[in-house]
Coordinates of C-alpha atoms and ligand atoms in Angstrom, one line a residue:
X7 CA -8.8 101.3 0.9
X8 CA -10.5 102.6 -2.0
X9 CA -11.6 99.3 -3.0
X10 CA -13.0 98.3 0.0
X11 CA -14.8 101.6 0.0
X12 CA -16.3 100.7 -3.2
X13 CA -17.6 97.3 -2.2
X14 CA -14.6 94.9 -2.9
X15 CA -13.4 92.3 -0.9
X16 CA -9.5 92.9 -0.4
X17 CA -5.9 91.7 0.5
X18 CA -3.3 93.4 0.6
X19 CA 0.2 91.3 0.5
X20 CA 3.9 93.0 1.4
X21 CA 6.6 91.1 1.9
X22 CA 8.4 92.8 4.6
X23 CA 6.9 94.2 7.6
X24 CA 5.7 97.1 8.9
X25 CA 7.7 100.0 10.0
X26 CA 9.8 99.3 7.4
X27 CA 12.3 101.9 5.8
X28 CA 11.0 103.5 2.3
X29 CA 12.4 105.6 0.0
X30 CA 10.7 108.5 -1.7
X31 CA 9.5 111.1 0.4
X32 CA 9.2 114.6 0.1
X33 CA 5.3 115.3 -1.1
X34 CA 4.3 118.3 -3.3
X35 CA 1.2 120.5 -3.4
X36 CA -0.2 118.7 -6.3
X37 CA 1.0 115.2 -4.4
X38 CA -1.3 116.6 -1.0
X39 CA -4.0 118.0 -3.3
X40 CA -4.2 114.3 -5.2
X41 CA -4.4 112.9 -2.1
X42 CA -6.9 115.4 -0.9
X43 CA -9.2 114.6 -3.6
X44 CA -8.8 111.2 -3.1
X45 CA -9.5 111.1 0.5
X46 CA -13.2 112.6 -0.2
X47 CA -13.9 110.4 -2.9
X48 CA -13.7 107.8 -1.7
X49 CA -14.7 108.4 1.9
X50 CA -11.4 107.9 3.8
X51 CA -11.2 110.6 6.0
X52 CA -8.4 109.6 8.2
X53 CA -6.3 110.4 5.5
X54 CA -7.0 114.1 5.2
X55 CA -5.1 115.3 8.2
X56 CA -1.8 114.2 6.1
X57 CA -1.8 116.5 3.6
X58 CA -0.7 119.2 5.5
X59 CA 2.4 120.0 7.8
X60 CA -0.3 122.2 10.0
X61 CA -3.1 119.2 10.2
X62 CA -0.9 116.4 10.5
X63 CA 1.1 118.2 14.2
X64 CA -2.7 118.3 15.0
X65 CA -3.9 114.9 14.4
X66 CA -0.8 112.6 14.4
X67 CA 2.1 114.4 16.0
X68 CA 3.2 110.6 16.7
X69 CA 3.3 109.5 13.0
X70 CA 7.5 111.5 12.1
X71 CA 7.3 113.8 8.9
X72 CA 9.0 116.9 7.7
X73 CA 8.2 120.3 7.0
X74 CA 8.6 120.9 3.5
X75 CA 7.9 124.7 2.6
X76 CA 9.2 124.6 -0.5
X77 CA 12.4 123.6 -3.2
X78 CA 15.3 124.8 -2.3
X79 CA 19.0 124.7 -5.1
X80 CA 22.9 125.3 -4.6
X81 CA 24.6 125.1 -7.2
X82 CA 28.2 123.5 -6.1
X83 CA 31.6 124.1 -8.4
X84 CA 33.7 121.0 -7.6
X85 CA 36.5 121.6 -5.4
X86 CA 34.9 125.3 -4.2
X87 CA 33.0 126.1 -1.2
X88 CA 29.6 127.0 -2.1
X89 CA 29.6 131.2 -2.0
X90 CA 26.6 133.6 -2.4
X91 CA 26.0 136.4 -4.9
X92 CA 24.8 139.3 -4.9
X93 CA 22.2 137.7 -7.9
X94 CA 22.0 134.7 -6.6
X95 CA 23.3 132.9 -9.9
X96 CA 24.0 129.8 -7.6
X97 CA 20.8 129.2 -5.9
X98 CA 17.1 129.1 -6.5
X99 CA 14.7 129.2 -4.1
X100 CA 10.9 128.1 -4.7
X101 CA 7.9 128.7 -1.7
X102 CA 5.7 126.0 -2.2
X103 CA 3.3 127.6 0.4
X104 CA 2.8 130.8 2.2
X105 CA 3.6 129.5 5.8
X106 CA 3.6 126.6 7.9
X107 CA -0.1 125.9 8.5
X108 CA -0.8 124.5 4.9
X109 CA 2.8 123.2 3.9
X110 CA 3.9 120.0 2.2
X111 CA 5.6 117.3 4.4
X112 CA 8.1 115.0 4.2
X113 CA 6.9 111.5 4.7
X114 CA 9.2 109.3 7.1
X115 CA 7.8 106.3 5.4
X116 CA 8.6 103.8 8.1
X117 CA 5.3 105.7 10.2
X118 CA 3.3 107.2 7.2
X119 CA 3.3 103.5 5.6
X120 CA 2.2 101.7 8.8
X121 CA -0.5 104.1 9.5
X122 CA -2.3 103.2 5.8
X123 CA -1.6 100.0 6.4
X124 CA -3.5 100.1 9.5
X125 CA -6.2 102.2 7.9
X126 CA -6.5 99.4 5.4
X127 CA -6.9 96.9 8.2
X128 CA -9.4 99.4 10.0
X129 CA -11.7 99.0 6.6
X130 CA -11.2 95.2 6.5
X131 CA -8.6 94.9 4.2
X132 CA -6.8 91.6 4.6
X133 CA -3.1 92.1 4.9
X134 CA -0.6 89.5 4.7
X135 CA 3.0 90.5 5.8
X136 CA 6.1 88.9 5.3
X137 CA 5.1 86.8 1.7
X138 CA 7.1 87.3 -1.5
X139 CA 5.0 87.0 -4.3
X140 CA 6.6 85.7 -7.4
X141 CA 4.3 83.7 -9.5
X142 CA 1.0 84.5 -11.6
X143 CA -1.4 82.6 -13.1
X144 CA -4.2 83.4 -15.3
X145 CA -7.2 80.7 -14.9
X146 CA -10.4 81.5 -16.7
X147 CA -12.4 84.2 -15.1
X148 CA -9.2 84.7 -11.9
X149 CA -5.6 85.1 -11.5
X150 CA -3.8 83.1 -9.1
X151 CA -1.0 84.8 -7.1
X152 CA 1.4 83.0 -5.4
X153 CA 4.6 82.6 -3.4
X154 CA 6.5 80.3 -1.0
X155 CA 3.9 78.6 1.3
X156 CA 0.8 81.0 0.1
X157 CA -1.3 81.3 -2.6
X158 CA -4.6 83.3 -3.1
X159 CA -7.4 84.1 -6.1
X160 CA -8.6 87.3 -7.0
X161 CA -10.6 88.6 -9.6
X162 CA -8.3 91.4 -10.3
X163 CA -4.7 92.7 -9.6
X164 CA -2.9 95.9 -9.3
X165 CA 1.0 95.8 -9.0
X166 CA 2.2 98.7 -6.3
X167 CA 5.3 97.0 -5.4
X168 CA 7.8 99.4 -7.1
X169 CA 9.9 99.5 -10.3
X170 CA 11.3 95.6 -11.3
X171 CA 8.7 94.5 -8.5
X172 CA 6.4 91.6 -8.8
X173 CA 4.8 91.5 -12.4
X174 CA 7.4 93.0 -14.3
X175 CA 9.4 89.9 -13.1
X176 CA 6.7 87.5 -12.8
X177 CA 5.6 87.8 -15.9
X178 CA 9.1 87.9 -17.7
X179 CA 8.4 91.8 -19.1
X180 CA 10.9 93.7 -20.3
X181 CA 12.3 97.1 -20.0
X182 CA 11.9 100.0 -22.6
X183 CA 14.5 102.5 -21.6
X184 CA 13.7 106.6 -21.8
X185 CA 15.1 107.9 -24.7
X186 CA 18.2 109.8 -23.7
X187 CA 17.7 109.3 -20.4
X188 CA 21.8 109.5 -18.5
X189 CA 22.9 106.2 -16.6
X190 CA 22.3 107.2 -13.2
X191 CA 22.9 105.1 -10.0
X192 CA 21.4 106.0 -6.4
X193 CA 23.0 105.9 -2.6
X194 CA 21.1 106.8 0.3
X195 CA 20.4 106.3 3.5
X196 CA 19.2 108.0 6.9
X197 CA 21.3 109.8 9.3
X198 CA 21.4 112.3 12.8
X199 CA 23.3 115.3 13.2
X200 CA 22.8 116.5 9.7
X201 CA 23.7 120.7 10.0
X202 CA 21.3 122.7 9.4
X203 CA 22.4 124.9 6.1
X204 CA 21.1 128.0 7.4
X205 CA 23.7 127.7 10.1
X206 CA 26.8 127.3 8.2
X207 CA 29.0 130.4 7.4
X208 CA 27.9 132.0 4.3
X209 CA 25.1 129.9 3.3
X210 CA 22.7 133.0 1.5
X211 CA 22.6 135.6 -0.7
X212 CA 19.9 137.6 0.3
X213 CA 16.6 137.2 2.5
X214 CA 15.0 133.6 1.5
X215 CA 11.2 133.5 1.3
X216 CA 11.0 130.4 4.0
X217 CA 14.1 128.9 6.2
X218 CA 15.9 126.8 3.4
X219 CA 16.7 123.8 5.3
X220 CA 12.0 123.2 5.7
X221 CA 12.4 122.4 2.5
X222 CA 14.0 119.7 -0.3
X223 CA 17.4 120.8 -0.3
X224 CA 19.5 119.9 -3.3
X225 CA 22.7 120.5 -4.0
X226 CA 23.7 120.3 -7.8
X227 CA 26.9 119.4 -9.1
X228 CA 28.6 118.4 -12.5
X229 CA 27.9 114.8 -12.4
X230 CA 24.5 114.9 -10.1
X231 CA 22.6 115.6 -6.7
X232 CA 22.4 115.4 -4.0
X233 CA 19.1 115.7 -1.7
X234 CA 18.4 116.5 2.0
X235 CA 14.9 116.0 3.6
X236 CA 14.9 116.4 7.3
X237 CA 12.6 114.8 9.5
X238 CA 10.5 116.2 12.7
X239 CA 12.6 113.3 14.8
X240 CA 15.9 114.2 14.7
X241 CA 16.7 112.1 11.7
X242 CA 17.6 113.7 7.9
X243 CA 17.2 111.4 4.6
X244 CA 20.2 112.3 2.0
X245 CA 21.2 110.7 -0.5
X246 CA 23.0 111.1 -3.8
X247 CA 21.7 110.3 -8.3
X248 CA 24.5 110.4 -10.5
X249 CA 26.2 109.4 -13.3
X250 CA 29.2 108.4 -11.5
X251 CA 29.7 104.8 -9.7
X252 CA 28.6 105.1 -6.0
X253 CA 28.8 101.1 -5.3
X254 CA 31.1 101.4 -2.4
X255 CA 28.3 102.9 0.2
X256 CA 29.8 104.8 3.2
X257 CA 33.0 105.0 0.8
X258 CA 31.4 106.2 -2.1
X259 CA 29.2 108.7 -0.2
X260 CA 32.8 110.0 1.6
X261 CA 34.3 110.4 -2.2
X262 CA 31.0 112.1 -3.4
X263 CA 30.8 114.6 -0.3
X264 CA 34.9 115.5 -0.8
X265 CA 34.4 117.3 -3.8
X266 CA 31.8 119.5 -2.5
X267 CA 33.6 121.1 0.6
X268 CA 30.0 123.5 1.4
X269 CA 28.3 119.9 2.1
X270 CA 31.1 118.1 3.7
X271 CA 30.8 120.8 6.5
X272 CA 26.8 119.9 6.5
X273 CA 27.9 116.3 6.8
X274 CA 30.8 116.7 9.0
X275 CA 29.3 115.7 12.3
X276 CA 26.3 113.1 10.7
X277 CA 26.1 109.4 11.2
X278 CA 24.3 107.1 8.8
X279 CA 21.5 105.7 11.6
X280 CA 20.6 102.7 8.9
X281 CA 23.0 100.7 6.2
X282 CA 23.7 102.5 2.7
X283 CA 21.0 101.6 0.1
X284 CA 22.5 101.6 -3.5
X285 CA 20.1 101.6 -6.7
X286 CA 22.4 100.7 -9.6
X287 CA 20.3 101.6 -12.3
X288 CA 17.3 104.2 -10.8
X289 CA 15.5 105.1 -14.3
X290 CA 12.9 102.1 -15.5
X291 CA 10.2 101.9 -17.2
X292 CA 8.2 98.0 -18.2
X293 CA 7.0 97.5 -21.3
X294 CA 3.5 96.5 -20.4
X295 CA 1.4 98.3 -17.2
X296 CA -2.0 96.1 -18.0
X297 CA -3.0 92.8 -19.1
X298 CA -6.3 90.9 -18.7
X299 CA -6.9 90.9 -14.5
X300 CA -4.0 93.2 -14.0
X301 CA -2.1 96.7 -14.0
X302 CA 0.2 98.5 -12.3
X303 CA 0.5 101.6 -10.5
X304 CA 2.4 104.2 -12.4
X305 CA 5.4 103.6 -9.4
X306 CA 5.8 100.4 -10.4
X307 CA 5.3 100.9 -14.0
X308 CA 8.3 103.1 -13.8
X309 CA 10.5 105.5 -11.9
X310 CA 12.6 108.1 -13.1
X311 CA 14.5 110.2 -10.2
X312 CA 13.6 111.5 -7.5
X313 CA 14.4 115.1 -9.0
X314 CA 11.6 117.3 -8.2
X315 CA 9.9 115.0 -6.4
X316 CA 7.9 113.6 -9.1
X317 CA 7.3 110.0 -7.9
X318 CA 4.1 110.7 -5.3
X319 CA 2.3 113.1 -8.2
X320 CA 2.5 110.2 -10.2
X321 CA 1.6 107.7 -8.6
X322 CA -1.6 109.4 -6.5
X323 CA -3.1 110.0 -10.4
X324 CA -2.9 106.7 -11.3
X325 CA -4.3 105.4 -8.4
X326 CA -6.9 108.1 -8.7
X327 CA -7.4 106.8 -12.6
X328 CA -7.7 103.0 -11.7
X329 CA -10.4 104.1 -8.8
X330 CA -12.8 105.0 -11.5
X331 CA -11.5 101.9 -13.9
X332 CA -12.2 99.7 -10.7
X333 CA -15.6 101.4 -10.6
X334 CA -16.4 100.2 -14.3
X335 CA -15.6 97.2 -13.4
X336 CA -12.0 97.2 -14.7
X337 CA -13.1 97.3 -18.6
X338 CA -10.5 96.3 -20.8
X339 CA -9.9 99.6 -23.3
X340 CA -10.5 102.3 -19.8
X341 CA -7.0 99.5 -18.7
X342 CA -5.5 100.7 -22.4
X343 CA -6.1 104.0 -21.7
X344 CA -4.9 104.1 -18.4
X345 CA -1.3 102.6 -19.6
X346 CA -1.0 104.7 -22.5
X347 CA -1.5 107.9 -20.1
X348 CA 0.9 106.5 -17.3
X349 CA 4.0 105.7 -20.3
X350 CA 3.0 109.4 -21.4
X351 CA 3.2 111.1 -18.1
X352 CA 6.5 109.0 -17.0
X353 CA 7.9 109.6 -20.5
X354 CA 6.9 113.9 -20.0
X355 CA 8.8 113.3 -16.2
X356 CA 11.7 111.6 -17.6
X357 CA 11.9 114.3 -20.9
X358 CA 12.2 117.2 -17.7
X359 CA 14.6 115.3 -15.5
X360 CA 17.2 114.3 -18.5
X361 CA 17.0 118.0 -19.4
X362 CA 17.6 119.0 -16.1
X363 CA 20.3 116.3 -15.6
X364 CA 22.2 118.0 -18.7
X365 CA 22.3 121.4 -17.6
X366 CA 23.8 120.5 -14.6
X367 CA 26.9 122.6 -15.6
X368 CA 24.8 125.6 -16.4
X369 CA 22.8 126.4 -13.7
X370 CA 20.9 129.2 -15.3
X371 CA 20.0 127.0 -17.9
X372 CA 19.0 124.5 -15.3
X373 CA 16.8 127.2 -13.8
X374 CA 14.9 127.9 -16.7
X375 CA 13.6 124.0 -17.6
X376 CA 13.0 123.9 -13.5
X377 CA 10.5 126.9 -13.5
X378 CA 8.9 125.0 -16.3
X379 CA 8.7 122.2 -14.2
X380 CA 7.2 124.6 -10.9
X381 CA 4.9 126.5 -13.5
X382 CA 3.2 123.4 -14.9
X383 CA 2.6 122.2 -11.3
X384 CA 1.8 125.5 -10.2
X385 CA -0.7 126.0 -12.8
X386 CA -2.2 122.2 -12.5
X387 CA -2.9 122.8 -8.9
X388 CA -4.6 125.9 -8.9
X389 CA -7.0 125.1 -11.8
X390 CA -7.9 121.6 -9.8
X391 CA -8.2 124.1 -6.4
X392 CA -10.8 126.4 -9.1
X393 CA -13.0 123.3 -10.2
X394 CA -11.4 123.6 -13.6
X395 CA -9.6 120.1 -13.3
X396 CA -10.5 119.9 -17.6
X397 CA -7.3 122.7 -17.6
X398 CA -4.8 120.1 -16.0
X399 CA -6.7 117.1 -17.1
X400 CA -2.6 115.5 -17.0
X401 CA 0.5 115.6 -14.6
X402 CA 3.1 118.4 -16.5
X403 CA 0.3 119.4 -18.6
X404 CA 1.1 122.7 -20.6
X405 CA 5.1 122.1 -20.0
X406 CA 5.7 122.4 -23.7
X407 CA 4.2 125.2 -23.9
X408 CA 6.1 129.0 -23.6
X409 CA 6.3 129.8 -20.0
X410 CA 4.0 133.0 -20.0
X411 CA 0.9 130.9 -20.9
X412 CA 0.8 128.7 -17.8
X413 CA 3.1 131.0 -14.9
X414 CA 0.1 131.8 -12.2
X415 CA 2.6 132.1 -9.9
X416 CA 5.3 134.9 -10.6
X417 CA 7.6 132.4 -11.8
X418 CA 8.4 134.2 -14.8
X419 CA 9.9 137.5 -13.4
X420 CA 13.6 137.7 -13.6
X421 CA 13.7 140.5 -10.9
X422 CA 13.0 137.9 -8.2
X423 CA 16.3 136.8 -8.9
X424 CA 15.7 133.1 -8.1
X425 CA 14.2 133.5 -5.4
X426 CA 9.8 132.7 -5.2
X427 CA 7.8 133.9 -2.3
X428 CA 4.4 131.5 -3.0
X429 CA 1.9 135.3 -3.6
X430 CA -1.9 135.3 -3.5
X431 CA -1.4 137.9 -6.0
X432 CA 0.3 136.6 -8.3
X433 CA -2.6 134.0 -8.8
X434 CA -4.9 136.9 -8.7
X435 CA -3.3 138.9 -11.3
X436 CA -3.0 135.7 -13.6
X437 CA -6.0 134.5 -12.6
X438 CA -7.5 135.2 -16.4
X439 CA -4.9 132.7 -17.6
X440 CA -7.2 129.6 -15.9
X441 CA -10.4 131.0 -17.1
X442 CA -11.3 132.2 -13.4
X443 CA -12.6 135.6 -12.1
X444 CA -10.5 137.4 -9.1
X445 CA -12.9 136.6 -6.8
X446 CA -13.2 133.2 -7.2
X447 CA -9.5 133.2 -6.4
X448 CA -10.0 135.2 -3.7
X449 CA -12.5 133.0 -2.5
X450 CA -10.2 129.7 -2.9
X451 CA -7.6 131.2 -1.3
X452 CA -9.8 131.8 1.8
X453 CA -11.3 128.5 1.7
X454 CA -7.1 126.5 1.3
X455 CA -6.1 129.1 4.6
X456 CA -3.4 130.9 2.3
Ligands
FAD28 C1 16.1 107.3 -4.5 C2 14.6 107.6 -4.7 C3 14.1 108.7 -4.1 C4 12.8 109.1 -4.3 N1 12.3 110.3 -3.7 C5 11.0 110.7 -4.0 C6 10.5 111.9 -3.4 O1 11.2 112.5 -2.7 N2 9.3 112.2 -3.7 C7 8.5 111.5 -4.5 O2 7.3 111.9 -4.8 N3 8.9 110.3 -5.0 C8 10.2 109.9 -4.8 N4 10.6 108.7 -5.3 C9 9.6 107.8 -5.9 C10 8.9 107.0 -4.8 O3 9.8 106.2 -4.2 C11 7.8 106.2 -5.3 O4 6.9 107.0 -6.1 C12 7.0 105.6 -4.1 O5 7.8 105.0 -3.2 C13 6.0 104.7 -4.6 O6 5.4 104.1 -3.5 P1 4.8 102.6 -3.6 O7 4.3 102.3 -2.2 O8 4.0 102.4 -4.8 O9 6.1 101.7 -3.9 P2 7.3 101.3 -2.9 O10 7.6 102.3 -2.0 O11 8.4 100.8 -3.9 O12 6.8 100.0 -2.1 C14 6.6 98.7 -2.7 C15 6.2 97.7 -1.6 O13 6.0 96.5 -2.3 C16 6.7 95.5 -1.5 N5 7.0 94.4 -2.5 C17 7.9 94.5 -3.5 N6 7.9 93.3 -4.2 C18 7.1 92.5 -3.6 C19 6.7 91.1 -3.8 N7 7.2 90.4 -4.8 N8 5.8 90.5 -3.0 C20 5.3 91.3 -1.9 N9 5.6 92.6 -1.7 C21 6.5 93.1 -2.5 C22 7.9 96.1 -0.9 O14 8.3 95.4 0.2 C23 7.3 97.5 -0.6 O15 6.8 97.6 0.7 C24 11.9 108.3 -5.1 C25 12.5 107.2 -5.7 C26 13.8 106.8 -5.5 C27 14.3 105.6 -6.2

């Protein structure tokens, strides 16, 4: 779409067809606020309503999502049922927004993907279903892309058909592993009847700043995750990462859920409404994301988990990068640049998600690299919201650093005992830490609908 809004004459080529199931797809407020600055760019309106819950009921109540208000943790012993605390040691709860109206979403892929695709179509895009591309060729001033019965020529090409897609085996690349990265394999599917948590016997310790289930629910254990995205239509997308080997589908899923007797009794009445997808290996990353008349979009560059939701985030920032490569005319060091920035954010991504992975014993400890994790965001999304976008020019930007110097958000205040209302104050009171008056806060927060 942006392509076509910049002049360029466009195809678009998927192999399966649309509605077709996708995985990842609980957005962010950085995800909807990449998107947002996208959409205006580059002139694609339509898009805007989607990134927020309260917009998107208004414009496209047809197109299924969630409501995401924010990240919600339990923290499972195996064997145990899941009990509250008085201090909440064993759950962490994170507002992403204030209330409904201008809340994250979960995207039920099958709809959100055949709406962009028709968008693209509405701007003249050319799109081709049902073709499998698997060969390249480079010819002079063109690349040639082809598969079974179909074959076109393009000036350019950029890859955005996943980790191992297209290029990475067209073009015989290899993979370069994250350092220290654990072994983790993936299960998943869609399913009805998934309980609300809220409703189960002892599912709290205390007040929570937004119903926990309108959120991303994971549930942490020894040897992985589990997450829990419901939809608006009745249907819940869960799945399982871990180290362990979950092969078996419907089998392994049972095996998984048996040890965690709090989400058994979540599970207990659900049916899987699609077959078991398993990923056997979900962390990737290519060796190569540009070449001459190519790159690739950081998701298919690489991919990582889909802890803390990092994938959209991503993605939208390199697709926002490669806009302004695309208007330079796709120049060969801006394509250098562009890949060494993608392997440095996945590599930053994949640093936070190991760490995470290896304190999934310790939950405190697990707590303390996740608010990292919400304070970097946190503090990248208000700067871009101030006009100060030169303060998060990078996704995770300011991670290393100590936790005071980039919290804008009241992260950092062990009497909230894991649990994080999303405060206009606390921005306020920060607000010298992003170089930004009160009132120009104050003013922001008016214009978002905080
Ligand atoms: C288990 C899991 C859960 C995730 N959860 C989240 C999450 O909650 N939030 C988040 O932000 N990110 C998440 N992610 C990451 C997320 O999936 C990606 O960032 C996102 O899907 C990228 O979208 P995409 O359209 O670029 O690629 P994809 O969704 O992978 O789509 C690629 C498309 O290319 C097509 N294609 C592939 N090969 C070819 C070919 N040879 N010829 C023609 N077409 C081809 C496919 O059919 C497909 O339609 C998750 C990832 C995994 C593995």
């Amino acid at each position: 779409m942006i392509a076509r809004q910049l002049g360029r004459s466009v195809i678009l080529i998927e192999r399966g067809r649309h509605p077709r199931f996708a995985i990842g797809e609980s957005s962010t407020p950085l995800a909807n606020l990449l998107l947002e600055e996208i959409a205006r760019k580059y002139r694609l309106h339509a898009l805007l309503p989607l990134t927020k819950w309260g917009t998107w009921q208004a414009a496209h109540p047809e197109i299924a999502c969630g409501l995401k208000r924010g990240f919600t943790f339990y923290h499972h012993e195996p064997g145990q049922p899941w009990k509250p605390d008085e201090r909440r040691s064993n759950e962490l709860l994170v507002a992403a927004s204030p209330h409904d109206r201008i809340a994250d979403t979960h995207w039920y892929r099958a709809d959100t993907d055949h709406f962009f695709v028709r968008e693209a179509q509405r701007l003249a895009v050319e799109f081709v279903d049902q073709t499998e591309l698997n060969s390249v060729h480079f010819r002079g001033d063109a690349v040639q892309l082809s598969g079974p019965d179909f074959s076109v020529t393009a000036n350019f090409v950029v890859d955005a058909s996943g980790p191992r897609g297209f290029l990475y085996r067209a073009l015989g690349l290899q993979e370069q592993p994250f350092q220290d990265f654990p072994a983790t394999q993936a299960l998943y599917t869609h399913f009805k009847d998934v309980k609300r948590w809220a409703d189960l016997p002892r599912c709290s310790g205390g007040e929570p700043p937004y119903p926990v289930d309108d959120a991303a629910m994971h549930h942490i254990f020894p040897d992985g995750w589990i997450w829990v995205l419901r939809f608006n239509n009745g249907i819940t997308s869960a799945g399982v990462a871990t180290t362990r080997d979950v092969r078996d589908g419907a089998k392994s899923w049972t095996e998984v859920l048996k040890s965690l007797p709090s989400v058994q009794q979540q599970f207990e009445r659900a049916q899987p409404v699609l077959p078991f997808f398993h990923l056997p290996s979900v962390a990737f990353r290519t060796i190569r994301a540009v070449g001459p008349r190519w790159a690739m979009l950081p998701s298919a560059a690489g991919s990582i988990d889909p802890l803390l939701s990092t994938g959209f985030p991503l993605t939208l920032w390199g697709v926002a990068r490669l806009a302004r490569i695309m208007e330079q005319n796709w120049e060969s060091k801006a394509l250098r640049e562009y890949e060494r920035v993608t392997f440095a954010e996945l590599e930053r991504a994949a640093n936070l998600v190991a760490q995470l992975y290896s304190h999934f014993e310790q939950f405190d400890k697990f707590c303390d690299v996740a608010m990292k994790y919400f304070a970097a965001a946190s503090y990248a999304e208000a700067a871009r919201r101030l006009n100060r976008p030169e303060k998060a020019p990078f996704f995770l930007c300011g991670i290393d650093q100590p936790i005071e110097s980039i919290d804008v958000a009241g992260l950092n205040d062990p009497a909230r005992r894991n649990c994080y209302p999303c405060r206009g104050e606390d921005l306020i009171a920060n607000c010298w830490k992003l170089g930004v008056s009160e009132e120009e806060v104050r003013g922001m927060l008016g214009r978002v609908g905080f």
